[in-house]
Coordinates of C-alpha atoms and ligand atoms in Angstrom, one line a residue:
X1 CA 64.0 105.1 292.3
X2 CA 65.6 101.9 292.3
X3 CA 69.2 102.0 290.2
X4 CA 68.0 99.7 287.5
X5 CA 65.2 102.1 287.0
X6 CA 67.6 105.1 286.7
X7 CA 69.0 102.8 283.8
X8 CA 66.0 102.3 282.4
X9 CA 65.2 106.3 282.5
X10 CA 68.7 106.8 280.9
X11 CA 68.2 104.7 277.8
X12 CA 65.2 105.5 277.0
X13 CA 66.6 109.4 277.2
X14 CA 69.3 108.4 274.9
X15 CA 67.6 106.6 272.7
X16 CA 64.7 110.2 272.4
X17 CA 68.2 112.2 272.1
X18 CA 68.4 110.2 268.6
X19 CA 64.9 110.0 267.3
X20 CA 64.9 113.9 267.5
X21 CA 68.6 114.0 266.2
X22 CA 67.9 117.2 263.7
X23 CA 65.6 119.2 265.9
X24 CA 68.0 119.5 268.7
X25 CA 70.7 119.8 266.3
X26 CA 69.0 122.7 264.6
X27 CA 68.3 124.3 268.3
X28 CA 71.9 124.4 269.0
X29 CA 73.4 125.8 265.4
X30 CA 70.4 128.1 265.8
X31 CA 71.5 129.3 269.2
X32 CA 75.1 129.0 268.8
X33 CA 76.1 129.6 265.1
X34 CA 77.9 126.4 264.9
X35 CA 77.8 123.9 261.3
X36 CA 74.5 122.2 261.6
X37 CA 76.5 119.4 260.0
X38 CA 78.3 119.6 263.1
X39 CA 75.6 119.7 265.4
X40 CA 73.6 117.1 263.9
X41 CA 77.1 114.7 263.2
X42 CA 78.6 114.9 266.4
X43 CA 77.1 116.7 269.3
X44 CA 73.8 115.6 269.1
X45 CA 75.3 111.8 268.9
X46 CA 77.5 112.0 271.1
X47 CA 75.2 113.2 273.7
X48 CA 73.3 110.1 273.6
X49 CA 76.0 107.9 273.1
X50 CA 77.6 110.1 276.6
X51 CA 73.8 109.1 278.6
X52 CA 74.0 105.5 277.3
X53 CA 77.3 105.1 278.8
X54 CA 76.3 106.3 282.5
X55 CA 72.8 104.6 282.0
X56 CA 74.9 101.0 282.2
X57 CA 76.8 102.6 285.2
X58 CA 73.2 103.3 287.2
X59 CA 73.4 99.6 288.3
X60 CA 77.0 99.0 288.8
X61 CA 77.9 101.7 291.9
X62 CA 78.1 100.0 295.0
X63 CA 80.5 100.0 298.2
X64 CA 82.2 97.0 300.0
X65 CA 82.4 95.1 303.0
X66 CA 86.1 95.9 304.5
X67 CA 88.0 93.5 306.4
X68 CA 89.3 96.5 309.2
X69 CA 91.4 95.1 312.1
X70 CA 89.2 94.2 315.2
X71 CA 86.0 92.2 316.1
X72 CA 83.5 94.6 313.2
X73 CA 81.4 94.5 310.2
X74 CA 82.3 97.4 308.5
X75 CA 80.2 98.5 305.3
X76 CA 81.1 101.1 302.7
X77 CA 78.2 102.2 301.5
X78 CA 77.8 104.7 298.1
X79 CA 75.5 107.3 298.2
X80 CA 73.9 109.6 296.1
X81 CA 75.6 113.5 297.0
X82 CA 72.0 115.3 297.2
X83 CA 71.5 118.3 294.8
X84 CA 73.9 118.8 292.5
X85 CA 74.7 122.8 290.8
X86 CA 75.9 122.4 287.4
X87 CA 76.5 125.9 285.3
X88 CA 77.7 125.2 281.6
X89 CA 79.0 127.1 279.1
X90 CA 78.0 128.2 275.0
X91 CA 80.4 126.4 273.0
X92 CA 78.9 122.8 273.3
X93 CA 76.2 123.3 275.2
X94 CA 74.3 119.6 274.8
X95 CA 78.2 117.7 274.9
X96 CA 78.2 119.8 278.4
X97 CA 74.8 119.0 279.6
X98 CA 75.4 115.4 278.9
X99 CA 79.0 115.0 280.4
X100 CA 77.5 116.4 283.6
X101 CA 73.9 115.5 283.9
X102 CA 74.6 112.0 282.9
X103 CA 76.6 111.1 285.9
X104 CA 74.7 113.1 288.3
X105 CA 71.8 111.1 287.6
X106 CA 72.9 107.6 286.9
X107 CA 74.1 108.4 291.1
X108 CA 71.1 109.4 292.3
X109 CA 71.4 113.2 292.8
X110 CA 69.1 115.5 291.7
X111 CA 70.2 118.4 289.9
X112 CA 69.5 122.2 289.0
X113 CA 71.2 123.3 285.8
X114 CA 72.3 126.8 284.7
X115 CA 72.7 127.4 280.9
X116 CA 74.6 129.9 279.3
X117 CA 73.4 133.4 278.8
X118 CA 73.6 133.1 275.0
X119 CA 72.6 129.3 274.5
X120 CA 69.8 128.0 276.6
X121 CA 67.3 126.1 273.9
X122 CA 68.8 122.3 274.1
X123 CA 68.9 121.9 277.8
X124 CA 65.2 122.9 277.7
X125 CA 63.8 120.5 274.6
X126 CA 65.6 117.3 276.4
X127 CA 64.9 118.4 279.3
X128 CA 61.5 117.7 278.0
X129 CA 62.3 114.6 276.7
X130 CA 64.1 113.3 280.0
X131 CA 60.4 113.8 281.5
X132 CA 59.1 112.2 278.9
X133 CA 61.2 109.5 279.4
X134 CA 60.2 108.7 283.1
X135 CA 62.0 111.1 285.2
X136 CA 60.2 112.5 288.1
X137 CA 59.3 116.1 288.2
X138 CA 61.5 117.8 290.4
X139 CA 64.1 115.8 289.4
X140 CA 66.4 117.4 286.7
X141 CA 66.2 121.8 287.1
X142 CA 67.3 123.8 283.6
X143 CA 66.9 127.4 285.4
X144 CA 68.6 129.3 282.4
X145 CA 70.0 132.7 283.7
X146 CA 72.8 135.3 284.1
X147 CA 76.0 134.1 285.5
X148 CA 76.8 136.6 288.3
X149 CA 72.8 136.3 289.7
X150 CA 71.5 132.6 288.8
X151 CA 75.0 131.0 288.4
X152 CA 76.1 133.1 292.0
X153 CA 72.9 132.4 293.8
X154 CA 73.1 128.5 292.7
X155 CA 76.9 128.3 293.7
X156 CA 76.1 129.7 297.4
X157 CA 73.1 128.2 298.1
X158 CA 73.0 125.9 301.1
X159 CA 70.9 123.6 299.7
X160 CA 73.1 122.5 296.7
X161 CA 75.4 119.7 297.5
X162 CA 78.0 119.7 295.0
X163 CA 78.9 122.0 291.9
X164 CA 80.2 121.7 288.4
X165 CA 81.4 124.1 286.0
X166 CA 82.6 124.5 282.8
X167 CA 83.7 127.9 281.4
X168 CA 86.4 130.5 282.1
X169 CA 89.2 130.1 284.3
X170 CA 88.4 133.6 286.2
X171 CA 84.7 132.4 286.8
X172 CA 85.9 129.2 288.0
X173 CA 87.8 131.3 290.5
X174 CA 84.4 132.7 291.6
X175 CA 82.7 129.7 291.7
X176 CA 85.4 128.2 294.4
X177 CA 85.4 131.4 296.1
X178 CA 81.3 131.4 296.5
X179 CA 81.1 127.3 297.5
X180 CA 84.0 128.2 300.3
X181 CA 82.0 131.1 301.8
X182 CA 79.1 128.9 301.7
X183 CA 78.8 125.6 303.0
X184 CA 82.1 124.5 301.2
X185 CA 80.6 122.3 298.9
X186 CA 83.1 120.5 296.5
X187 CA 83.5 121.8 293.1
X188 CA 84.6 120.2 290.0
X189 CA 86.0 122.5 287.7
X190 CA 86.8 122.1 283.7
X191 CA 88.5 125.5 282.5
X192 CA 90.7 126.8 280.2
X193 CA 93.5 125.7 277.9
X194 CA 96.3 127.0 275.8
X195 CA 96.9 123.4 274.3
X196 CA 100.1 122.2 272.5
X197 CA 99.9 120.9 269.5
X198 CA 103.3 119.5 268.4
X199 CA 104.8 118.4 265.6
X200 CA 108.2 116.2 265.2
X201 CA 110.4 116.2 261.9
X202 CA 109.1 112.2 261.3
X203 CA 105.7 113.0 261.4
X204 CA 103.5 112.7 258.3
X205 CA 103.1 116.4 257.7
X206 CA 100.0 116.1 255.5
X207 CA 98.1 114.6 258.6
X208 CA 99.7 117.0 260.5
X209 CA 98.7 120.1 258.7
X210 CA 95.3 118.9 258.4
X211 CA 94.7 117.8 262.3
X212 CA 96.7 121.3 263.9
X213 CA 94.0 123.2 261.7
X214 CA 91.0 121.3 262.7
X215 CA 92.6 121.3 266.4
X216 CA 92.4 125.0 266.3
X217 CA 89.5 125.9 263.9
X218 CA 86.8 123.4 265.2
X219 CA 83.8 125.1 266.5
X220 CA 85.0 128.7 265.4
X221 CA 88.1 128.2 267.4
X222 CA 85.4 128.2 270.5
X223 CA 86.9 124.9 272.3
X224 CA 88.5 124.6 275.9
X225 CA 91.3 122.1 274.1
X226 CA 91.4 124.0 271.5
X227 CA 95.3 123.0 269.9
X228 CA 95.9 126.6 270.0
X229 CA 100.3 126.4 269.7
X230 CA 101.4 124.7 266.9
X231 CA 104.9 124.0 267.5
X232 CA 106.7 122.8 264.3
X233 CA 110.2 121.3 264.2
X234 CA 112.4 123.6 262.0
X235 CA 112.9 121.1 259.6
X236 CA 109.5 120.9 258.7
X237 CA 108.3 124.3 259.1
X238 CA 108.4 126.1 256.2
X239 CA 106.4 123.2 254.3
X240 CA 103.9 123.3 257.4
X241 CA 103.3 127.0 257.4
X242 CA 103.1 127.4 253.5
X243 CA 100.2 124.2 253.7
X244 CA 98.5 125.5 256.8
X245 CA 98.1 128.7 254.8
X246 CA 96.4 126.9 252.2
X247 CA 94.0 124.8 254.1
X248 CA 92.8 128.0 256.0
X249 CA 92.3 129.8 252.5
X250 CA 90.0 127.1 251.7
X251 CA 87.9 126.7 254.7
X252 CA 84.8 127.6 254.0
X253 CA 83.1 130.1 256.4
X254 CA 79.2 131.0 255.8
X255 CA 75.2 130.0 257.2
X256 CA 75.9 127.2 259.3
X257 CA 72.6 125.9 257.7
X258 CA 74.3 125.3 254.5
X259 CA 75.7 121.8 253.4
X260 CA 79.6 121.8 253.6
X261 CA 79.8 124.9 255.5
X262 CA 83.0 124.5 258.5
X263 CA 82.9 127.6 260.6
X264 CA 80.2 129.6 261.6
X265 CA 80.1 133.0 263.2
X266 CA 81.7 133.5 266.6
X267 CA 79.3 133.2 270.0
X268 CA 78.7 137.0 270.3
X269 CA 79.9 140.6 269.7
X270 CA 82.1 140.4 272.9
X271 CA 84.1 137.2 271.6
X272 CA 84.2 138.7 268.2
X273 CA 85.7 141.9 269.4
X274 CA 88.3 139.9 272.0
X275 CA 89.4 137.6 269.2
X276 CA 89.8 140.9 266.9
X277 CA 91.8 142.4 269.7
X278 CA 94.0 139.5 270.0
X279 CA 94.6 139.5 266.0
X280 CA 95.7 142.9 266.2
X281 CA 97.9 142.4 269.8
X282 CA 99.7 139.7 267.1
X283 CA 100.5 141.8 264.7
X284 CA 101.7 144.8 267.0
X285 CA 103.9 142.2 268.9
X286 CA 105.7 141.1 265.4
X287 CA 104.1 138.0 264.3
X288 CA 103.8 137.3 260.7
X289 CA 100.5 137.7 259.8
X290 CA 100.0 134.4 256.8
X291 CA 96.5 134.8 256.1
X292 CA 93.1 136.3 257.5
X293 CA 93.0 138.7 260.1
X294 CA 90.0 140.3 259.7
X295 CA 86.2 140.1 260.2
X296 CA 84.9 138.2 256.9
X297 CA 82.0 140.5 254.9
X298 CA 80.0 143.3 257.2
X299 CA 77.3 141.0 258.6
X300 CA 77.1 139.1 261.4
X301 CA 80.1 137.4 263.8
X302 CA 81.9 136.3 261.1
X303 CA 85.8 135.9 261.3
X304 CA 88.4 134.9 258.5
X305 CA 90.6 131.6 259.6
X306 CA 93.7 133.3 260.3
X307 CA 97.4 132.0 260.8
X308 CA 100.0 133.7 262.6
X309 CA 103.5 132.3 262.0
X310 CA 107.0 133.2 263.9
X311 CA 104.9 133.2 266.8
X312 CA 106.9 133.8 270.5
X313 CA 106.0 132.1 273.5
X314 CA 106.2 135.4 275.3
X315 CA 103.6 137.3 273.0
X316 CA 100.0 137.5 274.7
X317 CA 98.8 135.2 271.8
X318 CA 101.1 132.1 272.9
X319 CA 99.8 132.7 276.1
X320 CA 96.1 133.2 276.7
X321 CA 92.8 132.0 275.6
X322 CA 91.5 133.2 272.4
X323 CA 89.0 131.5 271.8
X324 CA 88.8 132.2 267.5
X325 CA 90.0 130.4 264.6
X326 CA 93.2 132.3 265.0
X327 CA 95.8 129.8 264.7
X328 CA 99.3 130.4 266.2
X329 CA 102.4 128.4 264.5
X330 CA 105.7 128.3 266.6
X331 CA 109.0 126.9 265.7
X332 CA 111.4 124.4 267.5
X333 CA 114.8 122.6 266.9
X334 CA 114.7 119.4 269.4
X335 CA 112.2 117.3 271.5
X336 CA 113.9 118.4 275.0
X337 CA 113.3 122.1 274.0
X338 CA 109.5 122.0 272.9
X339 CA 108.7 119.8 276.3
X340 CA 110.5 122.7 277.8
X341 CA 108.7 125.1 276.0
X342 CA 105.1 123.2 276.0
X343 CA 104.6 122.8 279.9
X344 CA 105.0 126.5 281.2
X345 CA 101.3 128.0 280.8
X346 CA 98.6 128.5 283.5
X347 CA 97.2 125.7 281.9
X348 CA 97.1 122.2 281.0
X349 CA 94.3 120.6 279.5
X350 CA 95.4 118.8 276.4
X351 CA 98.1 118.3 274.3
X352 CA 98.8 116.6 270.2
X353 CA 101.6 114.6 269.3
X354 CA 102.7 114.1 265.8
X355 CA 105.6 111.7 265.0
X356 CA 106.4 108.5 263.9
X357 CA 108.6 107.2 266.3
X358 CA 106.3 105.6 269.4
X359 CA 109.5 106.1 271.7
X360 CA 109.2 109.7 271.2
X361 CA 105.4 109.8 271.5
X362 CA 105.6 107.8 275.0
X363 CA 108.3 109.7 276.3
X364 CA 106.6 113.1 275.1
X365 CA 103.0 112.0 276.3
X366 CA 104.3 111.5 280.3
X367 CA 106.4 114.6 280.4
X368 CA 103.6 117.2 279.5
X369 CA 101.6 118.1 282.4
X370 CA 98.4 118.1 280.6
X371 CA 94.9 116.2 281.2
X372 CA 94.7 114.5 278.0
X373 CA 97.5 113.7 275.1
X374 CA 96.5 112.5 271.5
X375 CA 99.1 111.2 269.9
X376 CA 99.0 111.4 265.8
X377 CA 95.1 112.0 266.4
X378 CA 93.2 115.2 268.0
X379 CA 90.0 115.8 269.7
X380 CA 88.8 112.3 270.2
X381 CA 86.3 112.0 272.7
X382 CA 84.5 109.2 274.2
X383 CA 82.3 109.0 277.6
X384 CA 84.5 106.1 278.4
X385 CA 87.3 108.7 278.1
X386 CA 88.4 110.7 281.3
X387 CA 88.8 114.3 280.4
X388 CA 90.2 117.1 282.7
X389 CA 93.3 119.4 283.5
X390 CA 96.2 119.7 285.2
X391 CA 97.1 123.3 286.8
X392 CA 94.9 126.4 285.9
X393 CA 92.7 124.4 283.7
X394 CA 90.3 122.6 286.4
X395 CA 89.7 120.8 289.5
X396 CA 88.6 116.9 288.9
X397 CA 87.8 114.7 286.1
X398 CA 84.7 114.2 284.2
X399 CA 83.5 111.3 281.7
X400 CA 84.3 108.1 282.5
X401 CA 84.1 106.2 285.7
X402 CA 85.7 109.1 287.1
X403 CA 82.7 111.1 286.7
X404 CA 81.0 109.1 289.4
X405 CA 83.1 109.6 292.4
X406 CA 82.4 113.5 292.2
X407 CA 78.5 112.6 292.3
X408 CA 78.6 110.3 295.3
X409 CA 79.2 110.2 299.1
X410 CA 80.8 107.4 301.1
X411 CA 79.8 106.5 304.7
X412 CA 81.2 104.0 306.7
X413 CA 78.9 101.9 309.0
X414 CA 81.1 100.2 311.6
X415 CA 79.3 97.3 313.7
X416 CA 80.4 95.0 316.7
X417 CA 80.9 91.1 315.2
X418 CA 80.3 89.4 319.0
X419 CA 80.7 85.2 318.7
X420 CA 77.4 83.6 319.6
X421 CA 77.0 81.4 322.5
X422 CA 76.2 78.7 320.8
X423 CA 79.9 78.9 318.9
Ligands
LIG1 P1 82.1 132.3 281.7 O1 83.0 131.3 282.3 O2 82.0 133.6 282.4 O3 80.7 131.6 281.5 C1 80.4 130.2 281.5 C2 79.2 130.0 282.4 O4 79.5 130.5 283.7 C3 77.9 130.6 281.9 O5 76.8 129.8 282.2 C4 77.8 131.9 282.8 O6 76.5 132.3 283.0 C5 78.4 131.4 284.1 N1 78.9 132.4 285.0 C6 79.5 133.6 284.7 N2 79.8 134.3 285.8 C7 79.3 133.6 286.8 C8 79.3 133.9 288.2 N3 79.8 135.0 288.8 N4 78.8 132.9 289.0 C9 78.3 131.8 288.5 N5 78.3 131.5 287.2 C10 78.8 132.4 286.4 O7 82.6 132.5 280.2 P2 82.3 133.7 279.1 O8 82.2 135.0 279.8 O9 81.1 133.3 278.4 O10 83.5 133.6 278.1 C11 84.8 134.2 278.5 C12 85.9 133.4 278.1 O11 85.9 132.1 278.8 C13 86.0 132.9 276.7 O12 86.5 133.9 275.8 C14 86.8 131.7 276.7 O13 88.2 132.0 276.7 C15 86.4 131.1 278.1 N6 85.5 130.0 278.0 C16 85.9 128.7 278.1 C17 85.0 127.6 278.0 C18 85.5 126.2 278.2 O14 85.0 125.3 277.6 N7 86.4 126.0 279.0 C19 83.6 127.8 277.7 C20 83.2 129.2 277.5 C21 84.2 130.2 277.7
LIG2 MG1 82.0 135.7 281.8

């Protein structure tokens, strides 16, 4: 297929994304649990706005013609990598199958998809819709399936080219592991976080309080960049805790098919049970337990917004994953020390900002080792916006151009220039 064809495909994928906007939308709170406000707001959108953006890159990846040393014509050509693996995760599974299948295709590759276990519905209606909107059968693959057979067998198989992942940072391990002993194809890996979130003394603490608790609580608390340390400056704190406290008393938790409903149940019985465990690992370890803490009524995967305060960066919840609307508030006294404190995890994915002095911000923004830093903002996210980690939160970058690089080969052709005779 010619590249301004693969455009054409693209857009008119995007544009089927929108006309069926609140059926996907209702597929993925369905499967998921998540707001359907939420779903059909933002995910669903931003999907298409995420195959849009690659659609105007199917045209514009080309190579060069290289002036190298010597009597040659050397070409750099870009080609497409061949079959691309791609295994995604629950927590966003349409954002994820957009971020990855986008690229892949506006390159040229073909590509068999793995969903997650627990959400495997909007991978399959647009996959539909991406036939229906001119791709060849054969094409685009949505094999849904268990990680450790379908995700395994896809990550050794000689035929696949290239894999990307999003999930766990202990499966990511695997997936290196299993491309190695294969045929050592590259991997792109988006992982884990622990995410700082961090707030100066001349930061507008209103804003503060009310970005730290949707950096923590989006999505149940079920986000790799999840802003899951709040660090506070002391002269602030107090006022921060007592308001976080109140804005996670009034979050309202319920059927994410209701109107004005923010959190829906957790994923499954396993996250529900490790976020319990890590609520309970809080307490025991002597944080002060604000509010929540519990499962909320006797049905379903429900769990109440909960804020931990006095937090330690040593206790086990400063220092791995959660993955709940657990929210974890840490105190500190000057910049120096929370950029000291901030940058020794396993991770580094993201990071928030909050101040009012854009010396501070700039200075605090380059010394975190972290993928992404929003100053006095959270959780923006464009396609045109490369997004990744540093350390034990992934390999690579994805959105973007960046995106394209880890869907394409480069060969070199290399030919003698000889002078004609009649020169
Ligand atoms: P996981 O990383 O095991 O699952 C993600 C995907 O990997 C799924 O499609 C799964 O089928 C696949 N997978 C699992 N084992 C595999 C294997 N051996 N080979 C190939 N593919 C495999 O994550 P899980 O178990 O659902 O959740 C565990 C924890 O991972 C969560 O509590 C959370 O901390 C973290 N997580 C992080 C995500 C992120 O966005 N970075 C997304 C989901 C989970
Ligand atoms: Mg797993």
């Amino acid at each position: 297929m010619t590249a301004y064809e693969r455009c054409r495909v693209l857009l008119r994928f995007a544009d089927l994304i929108e006309q069926h906007n609140d059926e996907i939308a209702a597929l993925e709170s369905w499967d998921g649990g998540k707001p359907l406000e939420q779903s059909a707001g933002a995910e669903v959108p931003m999907a298409a706005r995420c195959m849009r953006y690659y659609a105007g890159w199917a045209d514009k990846i080309h190579g060069m013609v290289v002036p190298a040393d010597g009597p040659h014509h050397v070409q750099v050509l870009r080609e497409p990598i061949g079959v691309a693996g791609q295994i995604i995760p629950w927590n966003f599974p349409l954002l994820m199958f957009a971020w990855k299948v986008g690229p892949a295709l506006a390159c040229g590759n073909a590509v068999v998809l793995k969903t997650a276990e627990q959400t495997p519905l909007s991978a399959l209606y647009v996959a539909s819709l991406l036939h229906e909107a001119g791709l060849p059968e054969g094409v685009l693959n949505v094999v849904p399936g268990f990680g450790p057979t379908a995700g395994a067998a896809l990550c050794s198989h000689m035929g696949v080219d290239k894999l990307a992942f999003t999930g766990s940072t202990g499966t990511g391990k695997i997936i290196l592991e299993l491309a190695a002993r294969s045929n050592l194809k590259p991997v792109t890996l988006e992982l884990g976080g622990k995410s700082p979130f961090i707030v100066m003394d001349d930061a507008d603490v209103d804003q503060a309080v009310e970005l730290a608790h949707r950096a923590i609580f989006f999505n149940q608390g079920q986000c790799c960049c999840a802003g899951s340390r709040t660090f506070v400056h002391e002269s602030v704190y107090d006022e921060f805790v007592e308001k976080s406290k109140a804005r996670a008393q009034r979050r309202v938790v319920g059927d994410p098919f209701k109107k004005g409903v923010e959190q829906g149940p957790q994923i499954d019985g396993q996250q529900f049970k490790k976020i319990l465990g890590y609520v309970k690992s809080g307490v025991d370890s002597g944080a002060t337990l604000v509010t929540g803490g519990d499962r909320l009524g006797s049905r379903g995967f429900y769990v109440q917004p909960t804020v931990f305060a006095d937090v330690e960066d040593e206790m086990k919840i400063a220092k791995e994953e959660i993955f709940g609307p657990i929210q974890s508030i840490l105190k500190f006294r000057d910049v120096g020390e929370v950029v000291r404190r901030a940058n020794p995890t396993q991770y580094g994915l993201a990071a928030g900002v909050f101040t009012g002095s854009l010396d501070t911000a700039n200075a605090v923004a380059r010394a975190l080792r972290v993928g992404t830093v929003w100053v006095n903002c959270y959780d923006v996210f464009d396609a045109a916006i490369p997004f990744g980690g540093y350390k034990m939160s992934g390999v690579g970058r994805e959105k973007g151009p960046y995106s394209l690089g880890n869907y394409l080969q480069t060969k070199a052709v290399v030919a003698p220039l000889r002078d004609p005779a009649w020169l």
